[in-house]
Coordinates of C-alpha atoms in Angstrom, one line a residue:
M1 CA 7.4 36.7 -3.4
P2 CA 11.1 36.1 -2.6
A3 CA 11.9 33.6 -0.1
A4 CA 12.6 35.1 3.5
P5 CA 16.3 34.5 4.3
H6 CA 17.0 31.8 7.0
A7 CA 19.9 31.8 9.4
D8 CA 22.8 29.7 8.0
A9 CA 23.1 26.3 10.0
T10 CA 26.0 24.9 8.2
A11 CA 28.2 22.2 9.7
P12 CA 31.9 21.9 9.5
E13 CA 31.6 18.2 7.8
T14 CA 30.1 17.5 4.7
A15 CA 27.4 14.6 4.3
T16 CA 26.7 12.3 1.5
V17 CA 23.6 13.3 -0.4
T18 CA 21.5 11.1 -2.3
A19 CA 18.8 11.9 -4.9
L20 CA 15.4 10.2 -4.9
T21 CA 15.4 10.5 -8.6
D22 CA 17.9 7.8 -8.7
R23 CA 15.9 5.2 -6.8
R24 CA 13.8 2.9 -8.6
P25 CA 13.2 0.0 -5.9
V26 CA 11.7 -3.4 -6.6
V27 CA 9.5 -4.3 -3.7
P28 CA 8.9 -8.1 -3.5
A29 CA 5.2 -9.1 -2.2
E30 CA 6.8 -10.9 0.8
R31 CA 7.8 -7.3 1.9
L32 CA 4.6 -6.0 1.5
V33 CA 2.8 -8.5 3.9
A34 CA 5.9 -8.1 6.4
E35 CA 5.5 -4.5 6.3
M36 CA 1.6 -4.3 7.2
V37 CA 2.4 -2.7 10.6
P38 CA 1.7 0.9 11.8
P39 CA 3.8 3.5 10.2
P40 CA 7.2 4.6 12.4
R41 CA 5.5 7.6 13.8
F42 CA 2.8 5.6 15.0
A43 CA 5.2 2.2 16.4
G44 CA 4.9 3.3 20.0
V45 CA 1.5 4.9 20.4
S46 CA -1.1 3.3 22.8
F47 CA -4.4 4.3 23.8
G48 CA -2.8 6.0 27.2
S49 CA -0.6 8.4 24.8
Y50 CA -3.7 9.6 22.9
L51 CA -4.6 13.2 24.6
P52 CA -8.2 13.7 23.8
D53 CA -8.8 17.5 23.3
S54 CA -10.9 18.2 26.8
T55 CA -13.5 20.0 24.6
Q56 CA -14.5 17.0 22.8
P57 CA -16.1 14.1 24.9
S58 CA -16.4 12.0 21.8
Q59 CA -12.6 11.7 21.9
Y60 CA -12.8 10.1 25.3
E61 CA -15.6 7.7 24.3
A62 CA -13.8 6.8 21.3
V63 CA -10.8 5.4 23.3
Q64 CA -13.1 3.4 25.9
V65 CA -14.9 1.7 23.0
L66 CA -11.5 0.8 21.3
E67 CA -10.1 -0.4 24.5
Q68 CA -13.3 -2.8 24.9
F69 CA -12.7 -3.9 21.7
A70 CA -9.4 -4.6 22.0
A71 CA -10.1 -6.5 25.2
S72 CA -12.7 -8.9 23.3
L73 CA -9.9 -9.7 20.8
N74 CA -7.6 -10.3 23.6
G75 CA -10.0 -13.1 25.0
S76 CA -10.4 -15.0 21.6
G77 CA -8.4 -17.4 20.0
A78 CA -6.8 -16.9 16.6
A79 CA -9.0 -16.3 13.5
P80 CA -10.1 -19.8 12.1
K81 CA -8.7 -20.2 8.6
R82 CA -11.2 -21.7 6.4
S83 CA -11.1 -23.3 3.1
W84 CA -11.3 -21.1 -0.2
F85 CA -13.8 -23.5 -1.8
R86 CA -15.7 -24.8 1.3
R87 CA -17.6 -22.6 3.9
G88 CA -16.7 -23.2 7.3
P89 CA -18.1 -22.5 10.7
A90 CA -19.9 -18.9 11.2
A91 CA -17.8 -16.2 12.1
P92 CA -17.5 -15.6 16.0
A93 CA -20.5 -13.4 17.5
G94 CA -19.9 -9.8 18.3
P95 CA -19.2 -7.0 16.0
A96 CA -16.8 -7.7 13.3
G97 CA -15.5 -4.3 12.8
I98 CA -15.0 -0.8 14.1
Y99 CA -15.2 2.3 12.2
L100 CA -13.6 5.5 13.3
D101 CA -15.5 8.5 11.5
G102 CA -14.0 11.9 11.8
G103 CA -12.2 14.8 10.3
Y104 CA -8.4 14.4 9.4
G105 CA -6.1 15.3 12.0
V106 CA -8.4 14.1 15.2
G107 CA -6.0 11.4 16.0
K108 CA -8.0 8.4 14.0
T109 CA -4.6 6.9 12.8
H110 CA -3.1 7.2 16.2
L111 CA -6.3 5.3 17.8
L112 CA -6.3 2.7 15.1
A113 CA -2.5 2.1 15.7
S114 CA -3.2 1.8 19.5
L115 CA -5.6 -0.9 18.7
W116 CA -3.5 -3.1 16.7
H117 CA -0.8 -2.6 19.4
A118 CA -3.0 -3.8 22.0
T119 CA -4.2 -6.7 19.9
P120 CA -1.9 -10.0 19.9
G121 CA -1.0 -11.5 16.5
P122 CA -1.4 -12.4 13.9
K123 CA -2.6 -9.0 12.6
A124 CA -2.0 -6.5 9.9
F125 CA -2.4 -2.7 9.5
G126 CA -2.2 -0.7 6.2
T127 CA -3.6 1.9 4.2
F128 CA -6.4 1.2 1.7
V129 CA -4.0 1.9 -1.0
E130 CA -1.5 -0.4 0.7
L131 CA -4.2 -3.2 0.8
T132 CA -5.3 -2.9 -2.8
N133 CA -1.3 -3.1 -3.7
L134 CA -1.2 -6.3 -1.4
V135 CA -4.1 -7.7 -3.6
G136 CA -2.4 -6.8 -7.0
A137 CA 0.8 -8.7 -5.8
L138 CA -0.6 -11.6 -4.5
T139 CA -3.8 -11.7 -6.4
F140 CA -7.4 -11.8 -4.5
K141 CA -7.2 -15.4 -3.9
G142 CA -3.9 -15.2 -2.5
A143 CA -4.9 -11.9 -0.2
V144 CA -7.4 -13.8 1.1
E145 CA -5.6 -16.9 2.0
T146 CA -2.9 -14.7 3.4
L147 CA -4.9 -12.5 5.8
S148 CA -7.5 -15.2 6.6
G149 CA -4.8 -16.5 9.4
H150 CA -5.1 -13.1 11.2
R151 CA -6.9 -11.9 14.0
L152 CA -7.3 -8.1 13.0
L153 CA -6.9 -6.2 10.0
C154 CA -6.8 -2.5 10.4
I155 CA -7.4 -0.2 7.3
D156 CA -6.5 3.3 7.4
E157 CA -7.7 5.9 5.2
F158 CA -10.3 3.7 3.3
E159 CA -10.9 5.2 0.0
L160 CA -14.3 6.2 -0.8
D161 CA -13.8 8.2 -4.2
D162 CA -12.7 5.2 -6.3
P163 CA -15.7 2.9 -6.9
G164 CA -13.7 -0.1 -8.5
D165 CA -10.9 -0.3 -5.6
T166 CA -13.8 -0.1 -3.3
V167 CA -15.8 -2.9 -4.6
L168 CA -12.6 -4.8 -4.6
V169 CA -11.6 -4.2 -1.0
S170 CA -15.3 -4.4 0.3
T171 CA -15.2 -8.3 -1.5
L172 CA -11.9 -9.1 0.2
L173 CA -13.2 -7.9 3.7
S174 CA -16.5 -10.0 3.2
R175 CA -14.4 -13.0 2.6
L176 CA -12.3 -12.1 5.8
V177 CA -15.2 -11.8 7.9
E178 CA -16.4 -14.9 6.9
N179 CA -13.0 -16.5 8.2
G180 CA -13.6 -14.8 11.5
V181 CA -11.0 -11.8 11.0
K182 CA -11.8 -8.7 12.8
L183 CA -11.7 -5.1 11.1
A184 CA -10.9 -1.7 12.1
A185 CA -11.0 1.1 9.7
T186 CA -11.0 4.8 9.1
S187 CA -12.1 6.4 5.8
N188 CA -11.9 9.4 3.5
T189 CA -15.2 11.7 2.9
L190 CA -17.1 11.0 -0.9
P191 CA -16.3 13.6 -2.9
D192 CA -19.9 14.9 -3.2
K193 CA -20.3 15.2 0.6
L194 CA -17.4 17.6 1.1
G195 CA -19.7 20.5 1.7
E196 CA -22.0 18.7 4.0
G197 CA -19.4 18.1 7.0
R198 CA -16.1 16.5 7.6
F199 CA -18.1 13.1 8.5
A200 CA -18.5 10.0 6.2
A201 CA -20.0 7.2 8.4
A202 CA -23.1 6.9 6.1
D203 CA -21.2 6.9 3.0
F204 CA -18.7 4.3 4.6
L205 CA -21.5 2.0 5.7
R206 CA -23.3 2.4 2.2
E207 CA -19.9 1.6 0.2
I208 CA -19.3 -1.5 2.0
Q209 CA -23.0 -2.6 1.4
G210 CA -23.2 -6.4 3.0
L211 CA -20.4 -5.7 5.6
A212 CA -22.3 -2.4 7.1
A213 CA -24.3 -4.5 9.5
H214 CA -21.0 -6.0 10.9
F215 CA -19.6 -2.2 11.6
R216 CA -19.9 -0.2 15.0
P217 CA -19.5 3.6 13.8
V218 CA -17.3 5.6 16.5
R219 CA -17.5 9.2 15.8
I220 CA -14.5 11.4 16.6
D221 CA -15.1 15.0 16.9
G222 CA -12.4 17.8 16.6
Q223 CA -10.0 19.8 14.6
D224 CA -6.8 19.0 13.2
Y225 CA -4.3 18.4 16.0
R226 CA -1.6 19.7 13.7
H227 CA -3.3 23.1 13.7
R228 CA -4.0 23.6 17.3
G229 CA -2.4 26.7 18.1
L230 CA 0.5 26.5 15.4
P231 CA 1.7 28.8 12.9
D232 CA 1.1 28.8 9.4
A233 CA 3.5 26.8 6.9
P234 CA 7.3 28.4 7.5
P235 CA 8.6 30.6 4.9
P236 CA 10.6 28.5 2.1
Y237 CA 14.7 28.9 2.0
T238 CA 16.5 29.6 -0.8
D239 CA 17.8 27.2 -3.4
D240 CA 21.4 27.9 -2.1
E241 CA 20.3 27.4 1.2
V242 CA 18.5 24.2 0.7
T243 CA 21.7 22.9 -1.0
A244 CA 23.9 23.8 1.5
R245 CA 21.8 22.3 4.4
A246 CA 21.5 19.0 2.2
A247 CA 25.1 18.8 2.1
T248 CA 25.7 18.7 5.9
A249 CA 22.6 16.6 6.8
P250 CA 23.1 12.9 7.4
G251 CA 21.1 10.7 5.3
A252 CA 19.7 13.5 3.4
S253 CA 18.0 13.3 0.0
L254 CA 18.3 16.3 -2.4
D255 CA 16.0 16.8 -5.4
D256 CA 14.6 19.5 -7.9
F257 CA 11.0 19.4 -7.3
D258 CA 10.0 19.3 -11.1
A259 CA 12.4 16.3 -11.7
L260 CA 10.9 14.4 -8.6
L261 CA 7.4 14.6 -9.9
E262 CA 8.4 13.5 -13.1
H263 CA 10.4 10.5 -11.4
L264 CA 7.2 9.6 -9.5
K265 CA 5.4 8.7 -12.6
N266 CA 7.7 6.0 -13.3
V267 CA 7.6 4.4 -9.9
H268 CA 4.6 2.6 -8.9
P269 CA 2.9 4.2 -5.6
S270 CA 3.5 0.9 -3.8
R271 CA 7.2 1.6 -3.8
Y272 CA 7.2 5.2 -2.5
G273 CA 8.0 3.9 0.8
A274 CA 11.2 1.9 0.0
M275 CA 12.2 4.6 -2.3
L276 CA 12.7 6.5 1.3
D277 CA 14.8 3.6 2.7
D278 CA 17.9 5.1 4.7
V279 CA 16.5 8.6 4.2
H280 CA 16.5 10.8 7.2
A281 CA 16.0 14.2 5.9
V282 CA 14.5 15.4 2.6
F283 CA 15.6 18.5 0.6
L284 CA 13.8 20.1 -2.3
R285 CA 14.3 22.9 -4.5
G286 CA 11.9 24.8 -6.6
V287 CA 8.6 23.8 -4.9
R288 CA 5.5 25.2 -7.1
P289 CA 1.7 24.6 -7.3
V290 CA 1.0 21.3 -9.0
D291 CA -2.1 21.8 -11.3
D292 CA -2.0 18.3 -12.9
Q293 CA -4.4 15.9 -10.8
S294 CA -2.6 12.7 -11.3
T295 CA 0.9 14.4 -10.4
A296 CA -1.1 15.9 -7.2
L297 CA -2.2 12.4 -6.2
R298 CA 1.3 10.9 -6.6
L299 CA 2.5 13.8 -4.6
V300 CA 0.1 13.0 -2.0
V301 CA 1.2 9.6 -1.5
L302 CA 4.7 10.6 -1.3
A303 CA 3.7 13.1 1.4
D304 CA 2.0 10.3 3.2
R305 CA 4.8 8.0 3.1
M306 CA 7.3 10.6 4.3
Y307 CA 5.0 11.9 7.1
D308 CA 4.8 8.0 8.2
R309 CA 8.8 8.3 8.3
E310 CA 8.7 11.8 10.2
L311 CA 11.2 12.8 7.7
P312 CA 11.6 16.6 8.1
V313 CA 11.4 18.3 4.7
T314 CA 13.6 21.5 3.7
A315 CA 12.4 23.3 0.6
S316 CA 12.3 26.5 -1.5
G317 CA 10.0 28.0 -3.9
V318 CA 6.4 28.2 -2.6
P319 CA 5.4 27.4 0.9
F320 CA 3.7 24.0 1.1
D321 CA 0.4 25.3 1.8
R322 CA 0.1 26.9 -1.7
V323 CA 1.1 23.6 -3.6
F324 CA -2.3 22.9 -4.4
P325 CA -4.2 25.4 -6.2
E326 CA -7.5 26.5 -5.0
D327 CA -9.5 25.0 -7.9
M328 CA -8.0 21.6 -6.9
L329 CA -8.8 22.1 -3.3
R330 CA -12.5 22.7 -4.4
G331 CA -12.7 19.5 -6.3
G332 CA -13.3 16.0 -5.8
Y333 CA -9.9 15.1 -4.1
R334 CA -10.2 18.1 -1.8
K335 CA -9.7 16.2 1.2
K336 CA -6.6 14.2 0.0
Y337 CA -4.8 17.8 -0.8
L338 CA -5.8 19.3 2.4
R339 CA -4.5 16.1 4.1
A340 CA -1.3 16.2 2.1
V341 CA -0.7 20.1 3.0
S342 CA -1.2 19.5 6.6
R343 CA 1.3 16.8 6.7
L344 CA 3.9 18.7 4.4
V345 CA 3.3 21.7 6.6
A346 CA 4.1 19.7 9.8
L347 CA 7.4 18.3 8.2
A348 CA 8.3 21.6 7.0
R349 CA 8.0 22.8 10.7
D350 CA 10.2 20.0 11.8
S351 CA 12.8 21.2 9.6
S352 CA 12.7 24.7 10.6
K353 CA 13.1 23.8 14.4
G354 CA 16.3 21.7 13.4

């Protein structure tokens, strides 16, 4: 089906255009630690700015529980830092963690970031993938020593579909809890549970095993807020329109979709965020369905990093709600792909508004 035409928004001046495929950033471990903060999209959020769905009482209750948890953290001193080899005093009394249990798009990340903002430091915020990358950069011992001085660690999108990484991070969190660090987390649904509903509290608590007793699950019902009364994916632009718009957009990147997918193979996912440094708008030519799972998972990470930075995406080819084939949407990584579609569609809408 030919792409629907759009009104030409060509500006009189030409901007400098870069290509993501030209970027191979090197990210030192120190930057990984310093950047463990909520993404820019959630830099200014608070419990007060969260807008609960009036038909979902659990959303109001979640805010109250998290406000109480933040208050308990405000009333205690910094987390004690213990020796790696010698057991120190027991962790402070009270729940060690809060687990936010709900589908994608109900505001879990907003609430997790609000908790982070409401808690005095030292504190850290990162996705499960970013946490595993930190362990890889610092070593397990180094990560324990670095994070044990924190009062709070927030983990967004805890990955339950990778047994090896789940054991690694669960062991890390056990060490941190022993050192008095408080935890808050959200997670993805296990692949074999996707047909049984959107909630994963039992799966999460089982996978973290010894930590389960320390977590209080907080269920958040609701539908993806990005789909409340909003249209489907906007129609794509033509190749010429994408190229012309990129030439006039400050801080634009312009890439052919296939070339970008190939480039992502040679850049570690922990560096995708750095690859977007100084980029204010992303332009892609020739978006197509991605039928290779490894490539699709890399695209998911890139979509997350673009969404974190609120980068409007202007693209030609197929609409983003068709970028993952139906057989992949029915597979083990279904939730990841649906989250990526939701976020890419939202960024495409941002571009169409511009």
